[in-house]
CSV table of C-alpha atoms in Angstrom, one decimal:
chain,number,residue,atom,x,y,z
A,958,MET,CA,42.5,-25.1,147.2
A,959,GLY,CA,44.0,-28.4,148.2
A,960,ASP,CA,40.6,-30.2,148.2
A,961,VAL,CA,38.9,-30.8,144.9
A,962,ARG,CA,35.5,-30.9,146.6
A,963,LEU,CA,33.3,-28.1,147.9
A,964,ARG,CA,30.6,-28.8,150.4
A,965,GLY,CA,27.7,-26.4,150.1
A,966,GLN,CA,24.6,-25.9,152.3
A,967,THR,CA,23.0,-28.9,150.8
A,968,GLY,CA,25.7,-31.2,151.9
A,969,VAL,CA,26.2,-32.5,148.3
A,970,PRO,CA,29.9,-32.5,147.4
A,971,ALA,CA,30.7,-30.3,144.5
A,972,GLU,CA,33.9,-29.9,142.5
A,973,ARG,CA,35.6,-26.7,141.6
A,974,ARG,CA,35.8,-25.7,138.0
A,975,GLY,CA,38.9,-27.1,136.5
A,976,SER,CA,39.4,-29.7,139.3
A,977,TYR,CA,39.8,-32.3,136.6
A,978,PRO,CA,43.1,-31.5,135.0
A,979,PHE,CA,44.2,-32.5,131.6
A,980,ILE,CA,45.7,-36.0,131.9
A,981,ASP,CA,49.4,-35.3,132.1
A,982,PHE,CA,50.9,-38.5,130.8
A,983,ARG,CA,54.4,-37.4,131.8
A,984,LEU,CA,53.4,-38.5,135.3
A,985,LEU,CA,53.0,-42.0,133.9
A,986,ASN,CA,56.5,-42.2,132.7
A,987,ASN,CA,58.7,-44.6,134.6
A,988,THR,CA,55.9,-45.4,137.0
A,989,THR,CA,53.8,-47.9,135.1
A,990,HIS,CA,55.5,-50.9,136.7
A,991,SER,CA,55.1,-49.6,140.2
A,992,GLY,CA,51.4,-48.9,139.6
A,993,GLU,CA,51.7,-45.3,140.9
A,994,ILE,CA,51.5,-42.1,138.9
A,995,GLY,CA,54.4,-40.1,140.4
A,996,THR,CA,54.3,-39.0,144.0
A,997,LYS,CA,51.3,-37.6,145.8
A,998,LYS,CA,53.2,-34.3,146.0
A,999,LYS,CA,53.6,-34.2,142.2
A,1000,VAL,CA,49.9,-34.9,141.6
A,1001,LYS,CA,48.8,-32.3,144.2
A,1002,ARG,CA,51.1,-29.7,142.6
A,1003,LEU,CA,49.6,-30.4,139.2
A,1004,LEU,CA,46.0,-30.2,140.5
A,1005,SER,CA,46.8,-27.0,142.4
A,1006,PHE,CA,48.1,-25.4,139.3
A,1007,GLN,CA,45.1,-26.4,137.2
A,1008,ARG,CA,42.7,-25.1,139.9
A,1009,TYR,CA,44.7,-21.9,140.3
A,1010,PHE,CA,44.7,-21.3,136.5
A,1011,HIS,CA,40.9,-21.6,136.3
A,1012,ALA,CA,40.3,-19.6,139.5
A,1013,SER,CA,42.6,-16.8,138.5
A,1014,ARG,CA,40.7,-16.4,135.2
A,1015,LEU,CA,37.5,-16.0,137.2
A,1016,LEU,CA,39.0,-13.6,139.7
A,1017,ARG,CA,40.2,-11.4,136.9
A,1018,GLY,CA,36.8,-11.6,135.3
A,1019,ILE,CA,38.1,-13.2,132.2
A,1020,ILE,CA,35.2,-15.4,131.4
A,1021,PRO,CA,35.0,-15.9,127.6
A,1022,GLN,CA,31.8,-14.5,126.2
A,1023,ALA,CA,30.0,-16.1,123.2
A,1024,PRO,CA,31.1,-13.7,120.4
A,1025,LEU,CA,27.8,-14.0,118.5
A,1026,HIS,CA,27.7,-10.2,118.0
A,1027,LEU,CA,31.0,-10.4,116.1
A,1028,LEU,CA,29.7,-12.7,113.5
A,1029,ASP,CA,28.7,-11.6,110.0
A,1030,GLU,CA,25.0,-10.8,109.8
A,1031,ASP,CA,24.6,-13.6,107.2
A,1032,TYR,CA,25.9,-16.1,109.6
A,1033,LEU,CA,23.6,-14.8,112.4
A,1034,GLY,CA,20.7,-15.0,110.0
A,1035,GLN,CA,21.5,-18.6,109.1
A,1036,ALA,CA,21.9,-19.6,112.8
A,1037,ARG,CA,18.5,-18.0,113.7
A,1038,HIS,CA,16.9,-19.8,110.8
A,1039,MET,CA,18.4,-23.1,112.1
A,1040,LEU,CA,17.0,-22.5,115.6
A,1041,SER,CA,13.5,-22.2,114.1
A,1042,LYS,CA,14.0,-25.9,113.1
A,1043,VAL,CA,15.7,-27.1,116.3
A,1044,GLY,CA,12.9,-29.6,116.9
A,1045,MET,CA,13.7,-31.4,113.6
A,1046,TRP,CA,15.6,-34.7,113.8
A,1047,ASP,CA,17.9,-33.8,110.8
A,1048,PHE,CA,19.2,-30.7,112.6
A,1049,ASP,CA,22.9,-30.3,111.7
A,1050,ILE,CA,24.7,-29.6,114.9
A,1051,PHE,CA,28.1,-29.3,113.1
A,1052,LEU,CA,26.8,-26.6,110.8
A,1053,PHE,CA,25.1,-24.8,113.7
A,1054,ASP,CA,28.4,-24.9,115.7
A,1055,ARG,CA,30.2,-23.3,112.8
A,1056,LEU,CA,27.5,-20.6,112.3
A,1057,THR,CA,27.7,-19.7,116.0
A,1058,ASN,CA,31.5,-19.6,116.0
A,1059,GLY,CA,31.9,-22.6,118.3
A,1060,ASN,CA,29.1,-21.5,120.7
A,1061,SER,CA,26.5,-24.0,119.8
A,1062,LEU,CA,25.9,-25.2,123.3
A,1063,VAL,CA,25.4,-21.7,124.8
A,1064,THR,CA,23.3,-20.5,121.9
A,1065,LEU,CA,21.1,-23.6,121.8
A,1066,LEU,CA,20.4,-23.6,125.6
A,1067,CYS,CA,19.6,-19.9,125.7
A,1068,HIS,CA,17.1,-20.5,122.9
A,1069,LEU,CA,15.5,-23.6,124.4
A,1070,PHE,CA,15.2,-22.0,127.9
A,1071,ASN,CA,13.4,-19.1,126.3
A,1072,THR,CA,11.1,-21.1,124.0
A,1073,HIS,CA,10.1,-23.5,126.9
A,1074,GLY,CA,9.3,-20.5,129.1
A,1075,LEU,CA,11.8,-21.5,131.7
A,1076,ILE,CA,13.4,-18.1,132.1
A,1077,HIS,CA,10.0,-16.6,133.0
A,1078,HIS,CA,8.8,-19.5,135.1
A,1079,PHE,CA,11.9,-19.7,137.3
A,1080,LYS,CA,12.5,-16.0,137.2
A,1081,LEU,CA,16.1,-16.6,135.9
A,1082,ASP,CA,18.4,-13.7,135.3
A,1083,MET,CA,19.4,-13.8,131.6
A,1084,VAL,CA,23.0,-12.5,132.3
A,1085,THR,CA,23.5,-15.1,135.0
A,1086,LEU,CA,22.1,-17.9,132.8
A,1087,HIS,CA,24.4,-16.9,130.0
A,1088,ARG,CA,27.4,-16.8,132.4
A,1089,PHE,CA,26.5,-20.3,133.7
A,1090,LEU,CA,26.2,-21.7,130.2
A,1091,VAL,CA,29.5,-20.2,129.2
A,1092,MET,CA,31.1,-21.9,132.2
A,1093,VAL,CA,29.7,-25.2,131.1
A,1094,GLN,CA,30.7,-24.9,127.5
A,1095,GLU,CA,34.2,-23.7,128.5
A,1096,ASP,CA,34.7,-26.7,130.8
A,1097,TYR,CA,34.3,-29.2,127.9
A,1098,HIS,CA,37.7,-30.0,126.3
A,1099,SER,CA,37.7,-28.9,122.7
A,1100,GLN,CA,40.7,-31.1,121.9
A,1101,ASN,CA,38.6,-34.2,122.5
A,1102,PRO,CA,37.5,-35.5,119.1
A,1103,TYR,CA,34.2,-36.7,120.6
A,1104,HIS,CA,33.5,-35.7,124.2
A,1105,ASN,CA,33.4,-31.9,123.6
A,1106,ALA,CA,30.8,-29.1,123.7
A,1107,VAL,CA,29.5,-30.0,120.3
A,1108,HIS,CA,28.6,-33.5,121.5
A,1109,ALA,CA,26.8,-31.8,124.5
A,1110,ALA,CA,24.9,-29.6,122.2
A,1111,ASP,CA,23.9,-32.6,120.0
A,1112,VAL,CA,22.7,-34.5,123.0
A,1113,THR,CA,20.7,-31.4,124.2
A,1114,GLN,CA,19.1,-31.0,120.8
A,1115,ALA,CA,18.1,-34.7,120.8
A,1116,MET,CA,16.8,-34.4,124.4
A,1117,ASN,CA,14.6,-31.5,123.3
A,1118,CYS,CA,13.1,-33.7,120.6
A,1119,PHE,CA,12.4,-36.5,123.0
A,1120,LEU,CA,10.8,-34.1,125.5
A,1121,LYS,CA,8.3,-33.2,122.8
A,1122,GLU,CA,7.2,-36.8,122.3
A,1123,PRO,CA,3.4,-36.8,122.8
A,1124,LYS,CA,3.4,-39.7,125.2
A,1125,LEU,CA,5.7,-37.8,127.5
A,1126,ALA,CA,5.2,-34.1,126.8
A,1127,SER,CA,1.8,-33.7,128.2
A,1128,PHE,CA,3.0,-34.9,131.7
A,1129,LEU,CA,6.2,-32.8,131.9
A,1130,THR,CA,6.4,-29.9,134.3
A,1131,PRO,CA,8.7,-26.9,133.8
A,1132,LEU,CA,11.0,-28.4,136.4
A,1133,ASP,CA,11.2,-31.7,134.4
A,1134,ILE,CA,12.1,-29.8,131.2
A,1135,MET,CA,14.7,-27.6,132.8
A,1136,LEU,CA,16.4,-30.6,134.5
A,1137,GLY,CA,16.3,-32.6,131.3
A,1138,LEU,CA,18.0,-29.9,129.3
A,1139,LEU,CA,20.5,-29.0,132.0
A,1140,ALA,CA,21.5,-32.7,132.5
A,1141,ALA,CA,21.9,-33.1,128.7
A,1142,ALA,CA,24.1,-30.0,128.4
A,1143,ALA,CA,26.3,-30.9,131.4
A,1144,HIS,CA,26.3,-34.7,131.3
A,1145,ASP,CA,29.9,-35.0,130.0
A,1146,VAL,CA,31.4,-31.7,131.3
A,1147,ASP,CA,35.2,-31.8,131.9
A,1148,HIS,CA,35.5,-35.2,130.2
A,1149,PRO,CA,39.2,-36.1,129.9
A,1150,GLY,CA,38.9,-38.1,126.6
A,1151,VAL,CA,39.7,-41.4,128.3
A,1152,ASN,CA,37.4,-43.9,130.0
A,1153,GLN,CA,36.8,-45.1,133.5
A,1154,PRO,CA,39.0,-48.2,133.3
A,1155,PHE,CA,41.9,-46.0,132.2
A,1156,LEU,CA,41.5,-43.7,135.2
A,1157,ILE,CA,41.4,-46.7,137.5
A,1158,LYS,CA,44.4,-48.5,136.1
A,1159,THR,CA,46.5,-45.3,136.2
A,1160,ASN,CA,45.4,-44.5,139.8
A,1161,HIS,CA,43.8,-41.2,138.9
A,1162,HIS,CA,42.7,-39.2,141.9
A,1163,LEU,CA,39.1,-39.2,140.7
A,1164,ALA,CA,39.0,-43.0,140.7
A,1165,SER,CA,40.0,-43.0,144.3
A,1166,LEU,CA,37.6,-40.1,145.2
A,1167,TYR,CA,34.6,-42.0,143.8
A,1168,GLN,CA,35.9,-45.5,144.7
A,1169,ASN,CA,35.9,-46.7,141.1
A,1170,MET,CA,32.1,-46.3,140.8
A,1171,SER,CA,30.7,-44.2,138.0
A,1172,VAL,CA,33.8,-42.1,138.2
A,1173,LEU,CA,33.3,-39.9,135.2
A,1174,GLU,CA,29.5,-39.5,135.8
A,1175,ASN,CA,30.0,-38.5,139.4
A,1176,HIS,CA,32.6,-36.0,138.3
A,1177,HIS,CA,30.3,-34.5,135.6
A,1178,TRP,CA,27.5,-34.2,138.2
A,1179,ARG,CA,29.6,-32.7,141.0
A,1180,SER,CA,31.3,-30.3,138.6
A,1181,THR,CA,27.8,-29.2,137.4
A,1182,ILE,CA,26.7,-28.5,141.0
A,1183,GLY,CA,29.9,-26.5,141.5
A,1184,MET,CA,29.2,-24.3,138.5
A,1185,LEU,CA,25.5,-23.8,139.5
A,1186,ARG,CA,26.6,-22.6,142.9
A,1187,GLU,CA,29.4,-20.5,141.6
A,1188,SER,CA,27.2,-18.8,139.1
A,1189,ARG,CA,24.3,-18.4,141.6
A,1190,LEU,CA,21.9,-19.2,138.8
A,1191,LEU,CA,19.4,-20.8,141.3
A,1192,ALA,CA,20.4,-18.8,144.4
A,1193,HIS,CA,17.0,-17.0,144.4
A,1194,LEU,CA,15.0,-20.2,144.7
A,1195,PRO,CA,14.0,-21.9,148.0
A,1196,LYS,CA,16.8,-24.0,149.5
A,1197,GLU,CA,14.7,-27.2,149.5
A,1198,MET,CA,14.0,-26.7,145.8
A,1199,THR,CA,17.7,-26.3,144.9
A,1200,GLN,CA,18.6,-29.3,147.0
A,1201,ASP,CA,16.0,-31.4,145.1
A,1202,MET,CA,17.2,-30.1,141.8
A,1203,GLU,CA,20.8,-31.0,142.5
A,1204,GLN,CA,19.9,-34.5,143.5
A,1205,GLN,CA,17.7,-35.0,140.4
A,1206,LEU,CA,20.5,-33.7,138.2
A,1207,GLY,CA,22.8,-36.3,139.7
A,1208,SER,CA,20.3,-39.1,139.2
A,1209,LEU,CA,19.9,-38.1,135.5
A,1210,ILE,CA,23.6,-37.8,134.8
A,1211,LEU,CA,24.5,-41.0,136.7
A,1212,ALA,CA,22.0,-42.9,134.6
A,1213,THR,CA,24.3,-42.3,131.5
A,1214,ASP,CA,26.9,-44.7,133.0
A,1215,ILE,CA,27.0,-47.5,130.4
A,1216,ASN,CA,27.7,-50.1,133.1
A,1217,ARG,CA,24.1,-49.5,134.2
A,1218,GLN,CA,22.6,-50.2,130.7
A,1219,ASN,CA,21.1,-53.5,131.5
A,1220,GLU,CA,19.7,-52.2,134.8
A,1221,PHE,CA,17.7,-49.5,133.0
A,1222,LEU,CA,16.7,-51.6,130.0
A,1223,THR,CA,15.4,-54.4,132.2
A,1224,ARG,CA,13.3,-51.9,134.3
A,1225,LEU,CA,11.9,-50.3,131.1
A,1226,LYS,CA,11.0,-53.6,129.6
A,1227,ALA,CA,9.2,-54.6,132.8
A,1228,HIS,CA,7.2,-51.4,133.0
A,1229,LEU,CA,6.1,-51.7,129.4
A,1230,HIS,CA,5.2,-55.4,129.8
A,1231,ASN,CA,3.2,-54.7,132.9
A,1232,GLU,CA,1.8,-51.4,131.5
A,1233,ASP,CA,2.3,-49.9,134.9
A,1234,LEU,CA,4.0,-46.6,134.0
A,1235,ARG,CA,2.1,-43.7,135.6
A,1236,LEU,CA,3.6,-40.5,134.3
A,1237,GLU,CA,1.5,-38.5,136.7
A,1238,ASP,CA,3.8,-39.9,139.3
A,1239,VAL,CA,7.0,-38.0,139.8
A,1240,GLN,CA,9.1,-41.1,140.2
A,1241,ASP,CA,7.9,-42.7,136.9
A,1242,ARG,CA,8.3,-39.4,135.1
A,1243,HIS,CA,11.9,-39.1,136.4
A,1244,PHE,CA,12.6,-42.6,135.3
A,1245,MET,CA,11.5,-41.8,131.7
A,1246,LEU,CA,13.6,-38.7,131.8
A,1247,GLN,CA,16.6,-40.9,132.6
A,1248,ILE,CA,15.7,-43.2,129.7
A,1249,ALA,CA,15.3,-40.2,127.4
A,1250,LEU,CA,18.7,-38.9,128.4
A,1251,LYS,CA,20.3,-42.3,127.8
A,1252,CYS,CA,18.7,-42.4,124.4
A,1253,ALA,CA,19.9,-38.9,123.6
A,1254,ASP,CA,23.4,-39.8,124.7
A,1255,ILE,CA,23.7,-42.7,122.3
A,1256,CYS,CA,21.5,-41.5,119.5
A,1257,ASN,CA,24.2,-40.9,116.9
A,1258,PRO,CA,23.6,-44.2,115.0
A,1259,CYS,CA,20.0,-43.0,114.6
A,1260,ARG,CA,20.9,-39.8,112.8
A,1261,ILE,CA,21.2,-39.5,109.1
A,1262,TRP,CA,24.2,-41.3,107.6
A,1263,GLU,CA,26.3,-38.2,106.9
A,1264,MET,CA,26.2,-37.0,110.6
A,1265,SER,CA,26.2,-40.5,112.1
A,1266,LYS,CA,29.3,-41.4,110.2
A,1267,GLN,CA,31.1,-38.3,111.3
A,1268,TRP,CA,30.3,-39.0,115.0
A,1269,SER,CA,31.4,-42.6,114.6
A,1270,GLU,CA,34.8,-41.5,113.2
A,1271,ARG,CA,35.2,-39.0,116.1
A,1272,VAL,CA,34.5,-41.4,118.9
A,1273,CYS,CA,36.7,-44.1,117.4
A,1274,GLU,CA,39.5,-41.5,117.0
A,1275,GLU,CA,39.1,-40.8,120.7
A,1276,PHE,CA,39.3,-44.6,121.4
A,1277,TYR,CA,42.4,-45.0,119.3
A,1278,ARG,CA,44.1,-42.0,121.0
A,1279,GLN,CA,43.6,-43.8,124.3
A,1280,GLY,CA,45.0,-47.0,122.9
A,1281,ASP,CA,48.1,-45.2,121.6
A,1282,LEU,CA,48.7,-43.8,125.1
A,1283,GLU,CA,48.2,-47.2,126.7
A,1284,GLN,CA,50.7,-48.7,124.3
A,1285,LYS,CA,53.2,-45.9,124.8
A,1286,PHE,CA,53.2,-46.4,128.5
A,1287,GLU,CA,53.1,-50.2,128.3
A,1288,LEU,CA,49.6,-50.5,129.7
A,1289,GLU,CA,47.1,-53.1,128.5
A,1290,ILE,CA,45.2,-51.7,125.5
A,1291,SER,CA,41.5,-51.3,126.4
A,1292,PRO,CA,38.8,-53.0,124.3
A,1293,LEU,CA,38.0,-51.1,121.0
A,1294,CYS,CA,41.1,-48.9,121.4
A,1295,ASN,CA,43.5,-50.9,119.2
A,1296,GLN,CA,43.5,-49.2,115.8
A,1297,GLN,CA,45.3,-52.1,114.3
A,1298,LYS,CA,42.7,-54.7,115.4
A,1299,ASP,CA,39.5,-52.7,116.0
A,1300,SER,CA,38.0,-51.2,112.8
A,1301,ILE,CA,35.4,-48.5,112.9
A,1302,PRO,CA,32.8,-50.6,111.1
A,1303,SER,CA,33.2,-53.5,113.5
A,1304,ILE,CA,33.0,-51.2,116.5
A,1305,GLN,CA,29.9,-49.5,115.2
A,1306,ILE,CA,28.1,-52.7,114.3
A,1307,GLY,CA,28.7,-54.1,117.7
A,1308,PHE,CA,27.6,-50.9,119.4
A,1309,MET,CA,24.4,-50.7,117.4
A,1310,THR,CA,23.6,-54.4,117.9
A,1311,TYR,CA,24.1,-54.7,121.6
A,1312,ILE,CA,23.6,-51.2,122.9
A,1313,VAL,CA,21.6,-49.0,120.6
A,1314,GLU,CA,19.0,-51.3,119.1
A,1315,PRO,CA,17.7,-52.8,122.3
A,1316,LEU,CA,17.2,-49.5,124.0
A,1317,PHE,CA,15.6,-47.7,121.0
A,1318,ARG,CA,13.2,-50.5,120.3
A,1319,GLU,CA,11.9,-50.2,123.8
A,1320,TRP,CA,11.8,-46.4,123.5
A,1321,ALA,CA,9.7,-46.9,120.4
A,1322,ARG,CA,7.3,-49.2,122.3
A,1323,PHE,CA,7.0,-46.5,124.9
A,1324,THR,CA,6.2,-43.7,122.4
A,1325,GLY,CA,3.7,-46.0,120.6
A,1326,ASN,CA,5.9,-46.1,117.5
A,1327,SER,CA,5.8,-42.4,117.0
A,1328,ALA,CA,6.9,-40.8,113.8
A,1329,LEU,CA,10.2,-39.8,115.3
A,1330,SER,CA,10.9,-43.3,116.7
A,1331,GLU,CA,10.1,-44.9,113.3
A,1332,ASN,CA,12.4,-42.4,111.7
A,1333,MET,CA,15.3,-43.1,114.1
A,1334,LEU,CA,14.9,-46.9,113.7
A,1335,SER,CA,14.9,-46.5,110.0
A,1336,HIS,CA,18.2,-44.5,110.1
A,1337,LEU,CA,19.6,-47.1,112.5
A,1338,SER,CA,18.9,-49.9,110.1
A,1339,HIS,CA,20.3,-48.1,107.1
A,1340,ASN,CA,23.5,-47.0,109.0
A,1341,LYS,CA,24.1,-50.5,110.2
A,1342,ALA,CA,23.8,-51.8,106.6
A,1343,GLN,CA,26.3,-49.1,105.5
A,1344,TRP,CA,28.8,-50.1,108.1
A,1345,LYS,CA,28.4,-53.8,107.2
A,1346,SER,CA,29.2,-52.9,103.6
A,1347,LEU,CA,32.4,-51.2,104.8
A,1348,LEU,CA,33.6,-54.2,106.8
A,1349,PRO,CA,36.9,-55.7,105.8
A,1350,THR,CA,36.2,-58.7,103.5
A,1351,GLN,CA,37.4,-61.3,106.0
A,1352,HIS,CA,34.8,-60.2,108.6
A,1353,ARG,CA,31.7,-60.0,106.4
A,1354,SER,CA,31.0,-63.7,106.3
A,1355,SER,CA,31.0,-63.8,110.1
A,1356,GLY,CA,28.7,-60.9,110.4
A,1357,GLY,CA,31.3,-58.4,111.8
A,1358,GLY,CA,30.4,-56.9,115.1
A,1359,SER,CA,32.7,-56.5,118.0
A,1360,GLY,CA,32.7,-59.9,119.6
A,1361,GLY,CA,29.5,-60.1,121.5
A,1362,PRO,CA,27.6,-58.2,124.2
A,1363,ASP,CA,30.3,-58.2,126.8
A,1364,HIS,CA,32.9,-56.9,124.4
A,1365,ALA,CA,30.5,-54.3,123.0
A,1366,GLY,CA,29.6,-53.2,126.5
A,1367,GLN,CA,33.3,-52.7,127.4
A,1368,GLY,CA,33.8,-50.7,124.3
A,1369,THR,CA,30.8,-48.6,124.7
A,1370,GLU,CA,31.8,-47.7,128.2
A,1371,ASN,CA,35.0,-46.8,126.6
A,1372,SER,CA,34.3,-43.4,125.4
A,1373,GLU,CA,30.9,-43.7,126.5
A,1374,GLN,CA,30.4,-45.0,123.2
A,1375,THR,CA,27.8,-46.3,125.1
A,1376,GLY,CA,26.1,-43.3,125.7
A,1377,THR,CA,28.7,-40.9,125.4
A,1378,LYS,CA,29.9,-41.4,128.7
A,1379,GLY,CA,30.4,-43.9,126.5
A,1380,ASP,CA,28.9,-42.8,123.5
A,1381,ALA,CA,29.4,-44.2,120.2
A,1382,PRO,CA,27.9,-42.7,117.3
């Protein structure tokens, strides 16, 4: 188990469950000046223990099952009622997570796979599907304020709403829908609660493995492939089909890298300007799935204020925790991670202005200003005004914000406040 990668028949590297250990900051102690996190032997020992711990649970069959059957009937009834309105934009994922006893992601995906007819179409085994979804949910870190399974469920619910947009829905195949939902559910799996620059400057093994390029996104993708293979959810499908699905999942998850925001926005603007999107074409359809996932990943500012505010506080708490660690170990504090200098209102205004608004205005153009798009832009405008009213007095005259596009981009990437991989509600 010395290698964090598995190579299956498709040749696409996958990672074992649990290959991304919790960041053990004791390894940083007394090594920050040398630029190394302990010795390679220490790191290898830590990784081996983490992998052994997860593997031993699997070998003993101790895979946590969603305890829905243990819930009070009243809670079950409320959860079922909420699922009947899962396509509504005001869906309260926090309440749903409480009603399902912390199993919002598993419960939501099982429901959506059923209602979209994916279980029947792909002849999926329900027990195997449930096992796979539990694996995904369990591999999110519940101690993360933001990048946890509830965020994944929220992104999945948003993705489901976007897949139903009339301009897109009529062209989607069952494969498109399943890939979109799976990518949304797993797009941040095993997220450590710190951003890519942190992993790079602390010489984390994943930064080396992926050569400092889309480090987190590559890890989320390869981890997802590992779980798909381990669960054998798709083992009954033709080899060529599963190869294609793994590659498309990677393309979708990698698109959430905030550092590629301008790349995708520029392409979308060009397509809309030239009116050359042909959704009958698989490549154009896949591109719009990438855009939909990017929107779902950073849609928190477009939710109703009560939910949007809670997401904003969560993502900033995660930023501040990283900043505290950086300060503790005498590392340069990353943009937006200094609680003494970076206020939640200023972070959110910058995020909305430079990341969210440009993308969602183009999405609205694509949908033909659908009712949902108009609703989201209305919430976005209202929420931005709310944050402006909460700005410290000295910042209001200058308009607040986080210092311009470059600074906003860095911050976004931070906790993926950019799109959750950077995601900033």
